[in-house]
Amino acid sequence: MGASYAELSGHVLWILSVPWLFGAGTSVVASGMLGIGQHKRVVPFALAEGLGNLVLSIVLVKPMGILGVAWGTAFQTWL
């Protein structure tokens, strides 16, 4: 990789760190549901999250490049 990727990877990491501030609540709920054996209720939301992330990544990669994929992942996590 080398030093030429340092600035871009720093931006990507910064963008991806933003949802961590807001994602704790949903993580606690999902972990609690899994802990009490309610896997079937969590699966549709996990699938929707994954598909939403894929769609946003595909839509944003063309106009914004790798930063668009990072913003798509960050935005999808907030929903």
N, CA, C and O atoms as a CHARMM CRD file, in Angstrom:
* protein
*
  316
    1    1 MET  N      0.83500  -1.17500   0.00000 PROA 1      0.00000
    2    1 MET  CA     0.00000   0.00000   0.00000 PROA 1      0.00000
    3    1 MET  C      0.88300   1.24200   0.00000 PROA 1      0.00000
    4    1 MET  O      0.97200   1.93400  -1.01400 PROA 1      0.00000
    5    2 GLY  N      1.52000   1.52700   1.09100 PROA 2      0.00000
    6    2 GLY  CA     2.42700   2.64900   1.12100 PROA 2      0.00000
    7    2 GLY  C      1.80600   3.94000   1.62700 PROA 2      0.00000
    8    2 GLY  O      0.63400   3.99400   1.99900 PROA 2      0.00000
    9    3 ALA  N      2.62600   4.96800   1.62700 PROA 3      0.00000
   10    3 ALA  CA     2.24300   6.26500   2.17900 PROA 3      0.00000
   11    3 ALA  C      1.20000   6.98400   1.32500 PROA 3      0.00000
   12    3 ALA  O      0.50800   7.87700   1.81300 PROA 3      0.00000
   13    4 SER  N      1.08300   6.59900   0.05200 PROA 4      0.00000
   14    4 SER  CA     0.12900   7.29400  -0.81600 PROA 4      0.00000
   15    4 SER  C     -1.32600   7.03700  -0.41200 PROA 4      0.00000
   16    4 SER  O     -2.21500   7.79100  -0.80700 PROA 4      0.00000
   17    5 TYR  N     -1.57500   5.99400   0.36200 PROA 5      0.00000
   18    5 TYR  CA    -2.92500   5.67700   0.80800 PROA 5      0.00000
   19    5 TYR  C     -3.22700   6.19500   2.21500 PROA 5      0.00000
   20    5 TYR  O     -4.35000   6.04300   2.69500 PROA 5      0.00000
   21    6 ALA  N     -2.27100   6.78900   2.86300 PROA 6      0.00000
   22    6 ALA  CA    -2.44200   7.19900   4.26000 PROA 6      0.00000
   23    6 ALA  C     -3.55900   8.22900   4.42100 PROA 6      0.00000
   24    6 ALA  O     -4.39900   8.08500   5.30900 PROA 6      0.00000
   25    7 GLU  N     -3.58400   9.24800   3.59100 PROA 7      0.00000
   26    7 GLU  CA    -4.59200  10.29700   3.74100 PROA 7      0.00000
   27    7 GLU  C     -5.99400   9.75800   3.43600 PROA 7      0.00000
   28    7 GLU  O     -6.93700  10.02900   4.18000 PROA 7      0.00000
   29    8 LEU  N     -6.13200   8.99900   2.34700 PROA 8      0.00000
   30    8 LEU  CA    -7.43800   8.44900   1.97500 PROA 8      0.00000
   31    8 LEU  C     -7.95400   7.47600   3.02800 PROA 8      0.00000
   32    8 LEU  O     -9.13300   7.51900   3.38100 PROA 8      0.00000
   33    9 SER  N     -7.09500   6.60500   3.53200 PROA 9      0.00000
   34    9 SER  CA    -7.54400   5.64700   4.55000 PROA 9      0.00000
   35    9 SER  C     -7.90200   6.36000   5.84700 PROA 9      0.00000
   36    9 SER  O     -8.79300   5.91400   6.56900 PROA 9      0.00000
   37   10 GLY  N     -7.22200   7.45700   6.15200 PROA 10     0.00000
   38   10 GLY  CA    -7.57300   8.25000   7.32700 PROA 10     0.00000
   39   10 GLY  C     -8.96400   8.84600   7.20500 PROA 10     0.00000
   40   10 GLY  O     -9.72400   8.86000   8.17300 PROA 10     0.00000
   41   11 HSD  N     -9.29900   9.33800   6.01800 PROA 11     0.00000
   42   11 HSD  CA   -10.64300   9.88300   5.78900 PROA 11     0.00000
   43   11 HSD  C    -11.70500   8.80100   5.90900 PROA 11     0.00000
   44   11 HSD  O    -12.75700   9.01900   6.51000 PROA 11     0.00000
   45   12 VAL  N    -11.42800   7.63700   5.33900 PROA 12     0.00000
   46   12 VAL  CA   -12.38900   6.52600   5.41300 PROA 12     0.00000
   47   12 VAL  C    -12.61300   6.11300   6.86300 PROA 12     0.00000
   48   12 VAL  O    -13.75400   5.90900   7.27700 PROA 12     0.00000
   49   13 LEU  N    -11.55300   5.99000   7.62800 PROA 13     0.00000
   50   13 LEU  CA   -11.69400   5.61000   9.03400 PROA 13     0.00000
   51   13 LEU  C    -12.45600   6.66200   9.82800 PROA 13     0.00000
   52   13 LEU  O    -13.24100   6.32300  10.71400 PROA 13     0.00000
   53   14 TRP  N    -12.23300   7.92700   9.52100 PROA 14     0.00000
   54   14 TRP  CA   -12.96800   8.98700  10.22200 PROA 14     0.00000
   55   14 TRP  C    -14.45700   8.89100   9.91100 PROA 14     0.00000
   56   14 TRP  O    -15.29300   8.98300  10.81000 PROA 14     0.00000
   57   15 ILE  N    -14.78400   8.70800   8.63900 PROA 15     0.00000
   58   15 ILE  CA   -16.19600   8.59900   8.24200 PROA 15     0.00000
   59   15 ILE  C    -16.84800   7.39800   8.91500 PROA 15     0.00000
   60   15 ILE  O    -17.97100   7.50800   9.40800 PROA 15     0.00000
   61   16 LEU  N    -16.17100   6.26000   8.94600 PROA 16     0.00000
   62   16 LEU  CA   -16.74800   5.05400   9.52600 PROA 16     0.00000
   63   16 LEU  C    -16.82200   5.11100  11.05300 PROA 16     0.00000
   64   16 LEU  O    -17.57000   4.34600  11.66200 PROA 16     0.00000
   65   17 SER  N    -16.06500   5.99900  11.67100 PROA 17     0.00000
   66   17 SER  CA   -16.12200   6.10400  13.12900 PROA 17     0.00000
   67   17 SER  C    -17.33600   6.90300  13.60700 PROA 17     0.00000
   68   17 SER  O    -17.74200   6.76600  14.76100 PROA 17     0.00000
   69   18 VAL  N    -17.91700   7.72900  12.74400 PROA 18     0.00000
   70   18 VAL  CA   -19.06500   8.55000  13.12400 PROA 18     0.00000
   71   18 VAL  C    -20.25700   7.70700  13.58800 PROA 18     0.00000
   72   18 VAL  O    -20.83500   8.02100  14.62800 PROA 18     0.00000
   73   19 PRO  N    -20.65300   6.65400  12.86900 PROA 19     0.00000
   74   19 PRO  CA   -21.81700   5.86700  13.32100 PROA 19     0.00000
   75   19 PRO  C    -21.61300   5.16100  14.66000 PROA 19     0.00000
   76   19 PRO  O    -22.58900   4.80300  15.32000 PROA 19     0.00000
   77   20 TRP  N    -20.38800   4.95900  15.06300 PROA 20     0.00000
   78   20 TRP  CA   -20.14000   4.31000  16.35200 PROA 20     0.00000
   79   20 TRP  C    -20.71200   5.13000  17.50600 PROA 20     0.00000
   80   20 TRP  O    -21.08500   4.57800  18.54000 PROA 20     0.00000
   81   21 LEU  N    -20.77800   6.43900  17.32600 PROA 21     0.00000
   82   21 LEU  CA   -21.32700   7.29700  18.37400 PROA 21     0.00000
   83   21 LEU  C    -22.82200   7.06500  18.57400 PROA 21     0.00000
   84   21 LEU  O    -23.34100   7.23900  19.67700 PROA 21     0.00000
   85   22 PHE  N    -23.51300   6.67000  17.49900 PROA 22     0.00000
   86   22 PHE  CA   -24.96200   6.54000  17.53800 PROA 22     0.00000
   87   22 PHE  C    -25.45000   5.09900  17.50100 PROA 22     0.00000
   88   22 PHE  O    -26.63600   4.85100  17.71700 PROA 22     0.00000
   89   23 GLY  N    -24.57700   4.15400  17.23600 PROA 23     0.00000
   90   23 GLY  CA   -24.98900   2.77400  17.04600 PROA 23     0.00000
   91   23 GLY  C    -25.06400   1.93200  18.29600 PROA 23     0.00000
   92   23 GLY  O    -25.45600   0.76700  18.22000 PROA 23     0.00000
   93   24 ALA  N    -24.70800   2.46800  19.43200 PROA 24     0.00000
   94   24 ALA  CA   -24.69000   1.66500  20.65500 PROA 24     0.00000
   95   24 ALA  C    -26.09100   1.18900  21.04300 PROA 24     0.00000
   96   24 ALA  O    -26.24600   0.06000  21.50800 PROA 24     0.00000
   97   25 GLY  N    -27.09000   2.01200  20.86500 PROA 25     0.00000
   98   25 GLY  CA   -28.45200   1.64000  21.24700 PROA 25     0.00000
   99   25 GLY  C    -28.97300   0.44800  20.47100 PROA 25     0.00000
  100   25 GLY  O    -29.53600  -0.47800  21.05600 PROA 25     0.00000
  101   26 THR  N    -28.79500   0.46000  19.18300 PROA 26     0.00000
  102   26 THR  CA   -29.27700  -0.65900  18.38000 PROA 26     0.00000
  103   26 THR  C    -28.45800  -1.91300  18.64200 PROA 26     0.00000
  104   26 THR  O    -28.98500  -3.02400  18.58100 PROA 26     0.00000
  105   27 SER  N    -27.19300  -1.74600  18.92800 PROA 27     0.00000
  106   27 SER  CA   -26.35200  -2.90600  19.23500 PROA 27     0.00000
  107   27 SER  C    -26.81200  -3.59000  20.51400 PROA 27     0.00000
  108   27 SER  O    -26.83100  -4.81800  20.59300 PROA 27     0.00000
  109   28 VAL  N    -27.17800  -2.81000  21.50300 PROA 28     0.00000
  110   28 VAL  CA   -27.65000  -3.37000  22.76900 PROA 28     0.00000
  111   28 VAL  C    -28.95400  -4.13000  22.55900 PROA 28     0.00000
  112   28 VAL  O    -29.13000  -5.22400  23.09500 PROA 28     0.00000
  113   29 VAL  N    -29.86000  -3.55800  21.78900 PROA 29     0.00000
  114   29 VAL  CA   -31.14900  -4.21100  21.53700 PROA 29     0.00000
  115   29 VAL  C    -30.94500  -5.51700  20.77500 PROA 29     0.00000
  116   29 VAL  O    -31.51500  -6.54400  21.14300 PROA 29     0.00000
  117   30 ALA  N    -30.14300  -5.48600  19.72300 PROA 30     0.00000
  118   30 ALA  CA   -29.90400  -6.69700  18.93000 PROA 30     0.00000
  119   30 ALA  C    -29.22400  -7.77100  19.76900 PROA 30     0.00000
  120   30 ALA  O    -29.59400  -8.94200  19.68400 PROA 30     0.00000
  121   31 SER  N    -28.24700  -7.39700  20.56900 PROA 31     0.00000
  122   31 SER  CA   -27.57100  -8.36900  21.42300 PROA 31     0.00000
  123   31 SER  C    -28.52000  -8.94800  22.45900 PROA 31     0.00000
  124   31 SER  O    -28.46600 -10.14100  22.75600 PROA 31     0.00000
  125   32 GLY  N    -29.37900  -8.11900  23.00500 PROA 32     0.00000
  126   32 GLY  CA   -30.37000  -8.60500  23.96200 PROA 32     0.00000
  127   32 GLY  C    -31.34200  -9.58400  23.33000 PROA 32     0.00000
  128   32 GLY  O    -31.67300 -10.61200  23.92000 PROA 32     0.00000
  129   33 MET  N    -31.79400  -9.26300  22.13200 PROA 33     0.00000
  130   33 MET  CA   -32.71200 -10.16800  21.42400 PROA 33     0.00000
  131   33 MET  C    -32.04100 -11.50500  21.12800 PROA 33     0.00000
  132   33 MET  O    -32.65800 -12.55800  21.28300 PROA 33     0.00000
  133   34 LEU  N    -30.79300 -11.46700  20.70700 PROA 34     0.00000
  134   34 LEU  CA   -30.07300 -12.71900  20.46100 PROA 34     0.00000
  135   34 LEU  C    -29.86800 -13.49000  21.75600 PROA 34     0.00000
  136   34 LEU  O    -29.93900 -14.71900  21.77200 PROA 34     0.00000
  137   35 GLY  N    -29.61600 -12.77500  22.82800 PROA 35     0.00000
  138   35 GLY  CA   -29.38800 -13.41500  24.11900 PROA 35     0.00000
  139   35 GLY  C    -30.60100 -14.13800  24.67100 PROA 35     0.00000
  140   35 GLY  O    -30.46100 -15.13000  25.38700 PROA 35     0.00000
  141   36 ILE  N    -31.79000 -13.65200  24.34700 PROA 36     0.00000
  142   36 ILE  CA   -33.00200 -14.31900  24.84300 PROA 36     0.00000
  143   36 ILE  C    -33.59700 -15.27500  23.81500 PROA 36     0.00000
  144   36 ILE  O    -34.72100 -15.75000  23.97600 PROA 36     0.00000
  145   37 GLY  N    -32.84100 -15.55100  22.76700 PROA 37     0.00000
  146   37 GLY  CA   -33.25600 -16.55000  21.79700 PROA 37     0.00000
  147   37 GLY  C    -34.25600 -16.08500  20.75800 PROA 37     0.00000
  148   37 GLY  O    -34.99400 -16.90200  20.20900 PROA 37     0.00000
  149   38 GLN  N    -34.29800 -14.79500  20.47600 PROA 38     0.00000
  150   38 GLN  CA   -35.23400 -14.24800  19.49900 PROA 38     0.00000
  151   38 GLN  C    -34.53100 -13.97800  18.15700 PROA 38     0.00000
  152   38 GLN  O    -34.64500 -12.89500  17.58300 PROA 38     0.00000
  153   39 HSD  N    -33.81000 -14.98600  17.68300 PROA 39     0.00000
  154   39 HSD  CA   -33.04400 -14.82700  16.45300 PROA 39     0.00000
  155   39 HSD  C    -33.92500 -14.50400  15.25200 PROA 39     0.00000
  156   39 HSD  O    -33.54300 -13.70600  14.39600 PROA 39     0.00000
  157   40 LYS  N    -35.09200 -15.11700  15.18800 PROA 40     0.00000
  158   40 LYS  CA   -35.96500 -14.91700  14.02800 PROA 40     0.00000
  159   40 LYS  C    -36.42600 -13.46900  13.90300 PROA 40     0.00000
  160   40 LYS  O    -36.72000 -13.01900  12.79600 PROA 40     0.00000
  161   41 ARG  N    -36.49400 -12.74800  14.97800 PROA 41     0.00000
  162   41 ARG  CA   -36.90200 -11.34200  14.92000 PROA 41     0.00000
  163   41 ARG  C    -35.75600 -10.43200  14.49300 PROA 41     0.00000
  164   41 ARG  O    -35.99200  -9.34900  13.95600 PROA 41     0.00000
  165   42 VAL  N    -34.53100 -10.85600  14.72400 PROA 42     0.00000
  166   42 VAL  CA   -33.36700 -10.03700  14.38600 PROA 42     0.00000
  167   42 VAL  C    -32.97300 -10.20900  12.92100 PROA 42     0.00000
  168   42 VAL  O    -32.49100  -9.26400  12.29700 PROA 42     0.00000
  169   43 VAL  N    -33.17200 -11.39100  12.37300 PROA 43     0.00000
  170   43 VAL  CA   -32.71200 -11.70900  11.01900 PROA 43     0.00000
  171   43 VAL  C    -33.25900 -10.76000   9.95400 PROA 43     0.00000
  172   43 VAL  O    -32.46800 -10.29000   9.13600 PROA 43     0.00000
  173   44 PRO  N    -34.55000 -10.44500   9.90500 PROA 44     0.00000
  174   44 PRO  CA   -35.01300  -9.52800   8.85100 PROA 44     0.00000
  175   44 PRO  C    -34.33500  -8.15100   8.90700 PROA 44     0.00000
  176   44 PRO  O    -34.03900  -7.55800   7.87000 PROA 44     0.00000
  177   45 PHE  N    -34.09600  -7.65700  10.10500 PROA 45     0.00000
  178   45 PHE  CA   -33.43400  -6.35200  10.23700 PROA 45     0.00000
  179   45 PHE  C    -31.96700  -6.43400   9.79800 PROA 45     0.00000
  180   45 PHE  O    -31.44900  -5.51100   9.17000 PROA 45     0.00000
  181   46 ALA  N    -31.31200  -7.53600  10.13200 PROA 46     0.00000
  182   46 ALA  CA   -29.92100  -7.71000   9.70900 PROA 46     0.00000
  183   46 ALA  C    -29.82900  -7.82600   8.18900 PROA 46     0.00000
  184   46 ALA  O    -28.92600  -7.25600   7.57700 PROA 46     0.00000
  185   47 LEU  N    -30.75000  -8.55500   7.58200 PROA 47     0.00000
  186   47 LEU  CA   -30.76900  -8.66900   6.11800 PROA 47     0.00000
  187   47 LEU  C    -31.05500  -7.32100   5.46300 PROA 47     0.00000
  188   47 LEU  O    -30.40800  -6.96300   4.47900 PROA 47     0.00000
  189   48 ALA  N    -32.00500  -6.58100   5.99300 PROA 48     0.00000
  190   48 ALA  CA   -32.31800  -5.25800   5.44500 PROA 48     0.00000
  191   48 ALA  C    -31.12000  -4.31800   5.56700 PROA 48     0.00000
  192   48 ALA  O    -30.83300  -3.53900   4.65800 PROA 48     0.00000
  193   49 GLU  N    -30.43700  -4.40200   6.68400 PROA 49     0.00000
  194   49 GLU  CA   -29.24900  -3.55700   6.87900 PROA 49     0.00000
  195   49 GLU  C    -28.16500  -3.90700   5.85900 PROA 49     0.00000
  196   49 GLU  O    -27.55400  -3.01700   5.26700 PROA 49     0.00000
  197   50 GLY  N    -27.93300  -5.18700   5.66000 PROA 50     0.00000
  198   50 GLY  CA   -26.92600  -5.61000   4.69200 PROA 50     0.00000
  199   50 GLY  C    -27.28000  -5.21400   3.26700 PROA 50     0.00000
  200   50 GLY  O    -26.42300  -4.73700   2.52300 PROA 50     0.00000
  201   51 LEU  N    -28.53900  -5.41000   2.88100 PROA 51     0.00000
  202   51 LEU  CA   -28.95900  -5.03000   1.53400 PROA 51     0.00000
  203   51 LEU  C    -28.92200  -3.51900   1.33400 PROA 51     0.00000
  204   51 LEU  O    -28.53900  -3.03600   0.26900 PROA 51     0.00000
  205   52 GLY  N    -29.32300  -2.77800   2.36200 PROA 52     0.00000
  206   52 GLY  CA   -29.25100  -1.32200   2.28100 PROA 52     0.00000
  207   52 GLY  C    -27.82100  -0.83800   2.11900 PROA 52     0.00000
  208   52 GLY  O    -27.55500   0.08100   1.34400 PROA 52     0.00000
  209   53 ASN  N    -26.91500  -1.44600   2.83800 PROA 53     0.00000
  210   53 ASN  CA   -25.50900  -1.09000   2.72700 PROA 53     0.00000
  211   53 ASN  C    -24.98000  -1.39100   1.32700 PROA 53     0.00000
  212   53 ASN  O    -24.24900  -0.58400   0.75300 PROA 53     0.00000
  213   54 LEU  N    -25.34100  -2.53900   0.78000 PROA 54     0.00000
  214   54 LEU  CA   -24.90100  -2.91100  -0.56400 PROA 54     0.00000
  215   54 LEU  C    -25.42200  -1.92300  -1.60600 PROA 54     0.00000
  216   54 LEU  O    -24.67200  -1.47800  -2.47500 PROA 54     0.00000
  217   55 VAL  N    -26.69800  -1.58600  -1.51900 PROA 55     0.00000
  218   55 VAL  CA   -27.29200  -0.66100  -2.49000 PROA 55     0.00000
  219   55 VAL  C    -26.64100   0.71900  -2.40200 PROA 55     0.00000
  220   55 VAL  O    -26.27400   1.30100  -3.42200 PROA 55     0.00000
  221   56 LEU  N    -26.50000   1.23500  -1.19100 PROA 56     0.00000
  222   56 LEU  CA   -25.86300   2.55300  -1.04200 PROA 56     0.00000
  223   56 LEU  C    -24.41900   2.53600  -1.52800 PROA 56     0.00000
  224   56 LEU  O    -23.96200   3.50400  -2.13600 PROA 56     0.00000
  225   57 SER  N    -23.70400   1.45800  -1.26900 PROA 57     0.00000
  226   57 SER  CA   -22.32000   1.36600  -1.72500 PROA 57     0.00000
  227   57 SER  C    -22.23300   1.37100  -3.24200 PROA 57     0.00000
  228   57 SER  O    -21.37600   2.04400  -3.81400 PROA 57     0.00000
  229   58 ILE  N    -23.10900   0.62700  -3.89300 PROA 58     0.00000
  230   58 ILE  CA   -23.09800   0.58000  -5.35600 PROA 58     0.00000
  231   58 ILE  C    -23.47300   1.93100  -5.94300 PROA 58     0.00000
  232   58 ILE  O    -22.86800   2.37100  -6.92100 PROA 58     0.00000
  233   59 VAL  N    -24.46900   2.59600  -5.35300 PROA 59     0.00000
  234   59 VAL  CA   -24.91900   3.89300  -5.87200 PROA 59     0.00000
  235   59 VAL  C    -23.84700   4.96300  -5.68600 PROA 59     0.00000
  236   59 VAL  O    -23.64600   5.79100  -6.57500 PROA 59     0.00000
  237   60 LEU  N    -23.16200   4.96100  -4.56000 PROA 60     0.00000
  238   60 LEU  CA   -22.22400   6.04700  -4.24700 PROA 60     0.00000
  239   60 LEU  C    -20.78500   5.80900  -4.70200 PROA 60     0.00000
  240   60 LEU  O    -19.98400   6.74400  -4.69400 PROA 60     0.00000
  241   61 VAL  N    -20.43800   4.58700  -5.09900 PROA 61     0.00000
  242   61 VAL  CA   -19.05400   4.33600  -5.48700 PROA 61     0.00000
  243   61 VAL  C    -18.69400   5.05700  -6.79200 PROA 61     0.00000
  244   61 VAL  O    -17.56700   5.52700  -6.95000 PROA 61     0.00000
  245   62 LYS  N    -19.62300   5.14200  -7.70300 PROA 62     0.00000
  246   62 LYS  CA   -19.32700   5.79100  -8.99200 PROA 62     0.00000
  247   62 LYS  C    -19.05400   7.28700  -8.83900 PROA 62     0.00000
  248   62 LYS  O    -18.02500   7.76100  -9.32100 PROA 62     0.00000
  249   63 PRO  N    -19.93800   8.05000  -8.18300 PROA 63     0.00000
  250   63 PRO  CA   -19.67300   9.49200  -8.10300 PROA 63     0.00000
  251   63 PRO  C    -18.61200   9.89300  -7.06900 PROA 63     0.00000
  252   63 PRO  O    -17.94900  10.91600  -7.23900 PROA 63     0.00000
  253   64 MET  N    -18.44300   9.10200  -6.00300 PROA 64     0.00000
  254   64 MET  CA   -17.57100   9.54300  -4.91100 PROA 64     0.00000
  255   64 MET  C    -16.38400   8.62000  -4.63800 PROA 64     0.00000
  256   64 MET  O    -15.50200   8.97100  -3.85500 PROA 64     0.00000
  257   65 GLY  N    -16.34900   7.47000  -5.26000 PROA 65     0.00000
  258   65 GLY  CA   -15.25400   6.53800  -5.02700 PROA 65     0.00000
  259   65 GLY  C    -15.37300   5.86100  -3.67200 PROA 65     0.00000
  260   65 GLY  O    -16.47300   5.65000  -3.16300 PROA 65     0.00000
  261   66 ILE  N    -14.23700   5.52600  -3.10000 PROA 66     0.00000
  262   66 ILE  CA   -14.22200   4.79800  -1.83000 PROA 66     0.00000
  263   66 ILE  C    -14.82200   5.62500  -0.69700 PROA 66     0.00000
  264   66 ILE  O    -15.37500   5.06300   0.24900 PROA 66     0.00000
  265   67 LEU  N    -14.72200   6.93900  -0.77800 PROA 67     0.00000
  266   67 LEU  CA   -15.35100   7.78300   0.24000 PROA 67     0.00000
  267   67 LEU  C    -16.87300   7.69900   0.15800 PROA 67     0.00000
  268   67 LEU  O    -17.55300   7.80900   1.17900 PROA 67     0.00000
  269   68 GLY  N    -17.40900   7.50700  -1.03200 PROA 68     0.00000
  270   68 GLY  CA   -18.84600   7.31800  -1.18300 PROA 68     0.00000
  271   68 GLY  C    -19.31600   6.02900  -0.54100 PROA 68     0.00000
  272   68 GLY  O    -20.39100   5.98200   0.05800 PROA 68     0.00000
  273   69 VAL  N    -18.51500   4.98300  -0.66300 PROA 69     0.00000
  274   69 VAL  CA   -18.84800   3.71100  -0.01500 PROA 69     0.00000
  275   69 VAL  C    -18.83600   3.88500   1.49800 PROA 69     0.00000
  276   69 VAL  O    -19.71700   3.37800   2.19200 PROA 69     0.00000
  277   70 ALA  N    -17.84100   4.60100   2.00700 PROA 70     0.00000
  278   70 ALA  CA   -17.76400   4.84500   3.45300 PROA 70     0.00000
  279   70 ALA  C    -18.96000   5.67800   3.92300 PROA 70     0.00000
  280   70 ALA  O    -19.55000   5.37500   4.96000 PROA 70     0.00000
  281   71 TRP  N    -19.32600   6.72600   3.17100 PROA 71     0.00000
  282   71 TRP  CA   -20.48600   7.54400   3.55400 PROA 71     0.00000
  283   71 TRP  C    -21.77400   6.74300   3.45800 PROA 71     0.00000
  284   71 TRP  O    -22.66700   6.91300   4.28900 PROA 71     0.00000
  285   72 GLY  N    -21.88800   5.88000   2.47100 PROA 72     0.00000
  286   72 GLY  CA   -23.06300   5.03300   2.34900 PROA 72     0.00000
  287   72 GLY  C    -23.20500   4.09800   3.53400 PROA 72     0.00000
  288   72 GLY  O    -24.30300   3.91100   4.05700 PROA 72     0.00000
  289   73 THR  N    -22.09700   3.51200   3.95700 PROA 73     0.00000
  290   73 THR  CA   -22.10700   2.63400   5.12800 PROA 73     0.00000
  291   73 THR  C    -22.45900   3.41200   6.38400 PROA 73     0.00000
  292   73 THR  O    -23.24300   2.94000   7.20700 PROA 73     0.00000
  293   74 ALA  N    -21.89000   4.59000   6.53800 PROA 74     0.00000
  294   74 ALA  CA   -22.16700   5.41600   7.70400 PROA 74     0.00000
  295   74 ALA  C    -23.63000   5.85000   7.72300 PROA 74     0.00000
  296   74 ALA  O    -24.28500   5.77700   8.76300 PROA 74     0.00000
  297   75 PHE  N    -24.14300   6.29800   6.58300 PROA 75     0.00000
  298   75 PHE  CA   -25.53800   6.75700   6.51900 PROA 75     0.00000
  299   75 PHE  C    -26.49800   5.61400   6.76600 PROA 75     0.00000
  300   75 PHE  O    -27.48800   5.78200   7.47900 PROA 75     0.00000
  301   76 GLN  N    -26.22900   4.46900   6.19800 PROA 76     0.00000
  302   76 GLN  CA   -27.09800   3.31500   6.34700 PROA 76     0.00000
  303   76 GLN  C    -27.12300   2.87400   7.80500 PROA 76     0.00000
  304   76 GLN  O    -28.15600   2.39700   8.27500 PROA 76     0.00000
  305   77 THR  N    -26.04800   3.01400   8.51700 PROA 77     0.00000
  306   77 THR  CA   -25.98900   2.62600   9.92800 PROA 77     0.00000
  307   77 THR  C    -26.88100   3.51800  10.78300 PROA 77     0.00000
  308   77 THR  O    -27.41700   3.06300  11.79400 PROA 77     0.00000
  309   78 TRP  N    -27.04700   4.77600  10.39400 PROA 78     0.00000
  310   78 TRP  CA   -27.90000   5.69600  11.15600 PROA 78     0.00000
  311   78 TRP  C    -29.37600   5.40900  10.98200 PROA 78     0.00000
  312   78 TRP  O    -30.18200   5.77900  11.83700 PROA 78     0.00000
  313   79 LEU  N    -29.74800   4.75200   9.88600 PROA 79     0.00000
  314   79 LEU  CA   -31.18100   4.51000   9.63300 PROA 79     0.00000
  315   79 LEU  C    -31.75900   3.48100  10.50200 PROA 79     0.00000
  316   79 LEU  O    -32.94800   3.18000  10.39600 PROA 79     0.00000
